[in-house]
């Protein structure tokens, strides 16, 4: 039995989940045209599910999601994988706790990336979701695992599930794909709010002890058990 056959039911479910989650990107104004992508790790196999390259969001269907291995080689699917697949694959290979990865070029967060400037932790929402500033990763060219290397090197030393890749855009991670999408939505929201705050003056800093307390509460207490 092949690896694909052994996890076939899981892959079928993930194809549907990943296809559905792509709708959240245009719905939340995080992407334009065909830019951006969502992927999910296939539990129990060194595989991932990701959007095919250059396909319109209106045309995304579970059946056209593609499967690759963690070296970004196509394993199953009729279309070429996203041009960002090598970056996603590198993250999964080197961050075993990650189950979902999202990439966007959302306007405000990408503006911070263009400046090479972290988003400071000056809002309770930033403390809750990101545990501190949203960091900046290095510039890297698209097409190989260089972006993935920058993501991993940056996020390994941060609590943040989001990184602003310099001169490029946003990558977010999560224990599953939906969590990574949520982080992308929240990253854009706080990027916009902090930008507006800076037009009014200098945002007020937060104490590290308060940031830590907010992060702990949100991660461990907030929501339903």
mmCIF file of N, CA and C in Angstrom, residues 8 25 31 55 66 68 71 76 138 153-154 179 186-187 209:
data_model
loop_
_atom_site.group_PDB
_atom_site.id
_atom_site.type_symbol
_atom_site.label_atom_id
_atom_site.label_comp_id
_atom_site.label_asym_id
_atom_site.label_seq_id
_atom_site.Cartn_x
_atom_site.Cartn_y
_atom_site.Cartn_z
ATOM 1 N N UNK A 8 -5.449 8.096 2.724
ATOM 2 C CA UNK A 8 -6.358 8.623 1.697
ATOM 3 C C UNK A 8 -7.542 9.374 2.290
ATOM 4 N N UNK A 25 -9.334 34.132 2.653
ATOM 5 C CA UNK A 25 -8.311 35.126 2.296
ATOM 6 C C UNK A 25 -8.919 36.306 1.537
ATOM 7 N N UNK A 31 -5.719 39.109 0.117
ATOM 8 C CA UNK A 31 -5.065 38.748 -1.140
ATOM 9 C C UNK A 31 -5.727 39.486 -2.309
ATOM 10 N N UNK A 55 -4.087 29.615 -9.728
ATOM 11 C CA UNK A 55 -5.507 29.296 -9.893
ATOM 12 C C UNK A 55 -6.348 30.351 -9.183
ATOM 13 N N UNK A 66 -3.404 20.145 -4.428
ATOM 14 C CA UNK A 66 -2.334 19.214 -4.775
ATOM 15 C C UNK A 66 -1.605 18.728 -3.523
ATOM 16 N N UNK A 68 2.101 17.377 -2.037
ATOM 17 C CA UNK A 68 3.547 17.267 -2.262
ATOM 18 C C UNK A 68 4.195 16.616 -1.047
ATOM 19 N N UNK A 71 9.838 17.817 0.446
ATOM 20 C CA UNK A 71 10.870 18.405 -0.408
ATOM 21 C C UNK A 71 10.223 19.153 -1.571
ATOM 22 N N UNK A 76 0.665 13.994 -5.741
ATOM 23 C CA UNK A 76 -0.659 13.697 -6.273
ATOM 24 C C UNK A 76 -1.346 14.996 -6.685
ATOM 25 N N UNK A 138 14.158 37.747 7.065
ATOM 26 C CA UNK A 138 15.068 38.264 6.035
ATOM 27 C C UNK A 138 14.465 38.256 4.640
ATOM 28 N N UNK A 153 14.020 30.334 10.914
ATOM 29 C CA UNK A 153 15.049 30.999 11.721
ATOM 30 C C UNK A 153 14.459 32.121 12.565
ATOM 31 N N UNK A 154 13.450 32.800 12.041
ATOM 32 C CA UNK A 154 12.844 33.921 12.765
ATOM 33 C C UNK A 154 11.872 33.435 13.835
ATOM 34 N N UNK A 179 -5.969 27.739 12.254
ATOM 35 C CA UNK A 179 -5.253 28.613 13.193
ATOM 36 C C UNK A 179 -4.292 29.530 12.447
ATOM 37 N N UNK A 186 -5.665 38.285 11.858
ATOM 38 C CA UNK A 186 -5.361 39.162 12.994
ATOM 39 C C UNK A 186 -4.112 40.001 12.747
ATOM 40 N N UNK A 187 -3.134 39.434 12.031
ATOM 41 C CA UNK A 187 -1.917 40.192 11.708
ATOM 42 C C UNK A 187 -2.257 41.430 10.893
ATOM 43 N N UNK A 209 5.430 42.299 31.583
ATOM 44 C CA UNK A 209 4.645 41.449 32.480
ATOM 45 C C UNK A 209 3.178 41.407 32.064
#
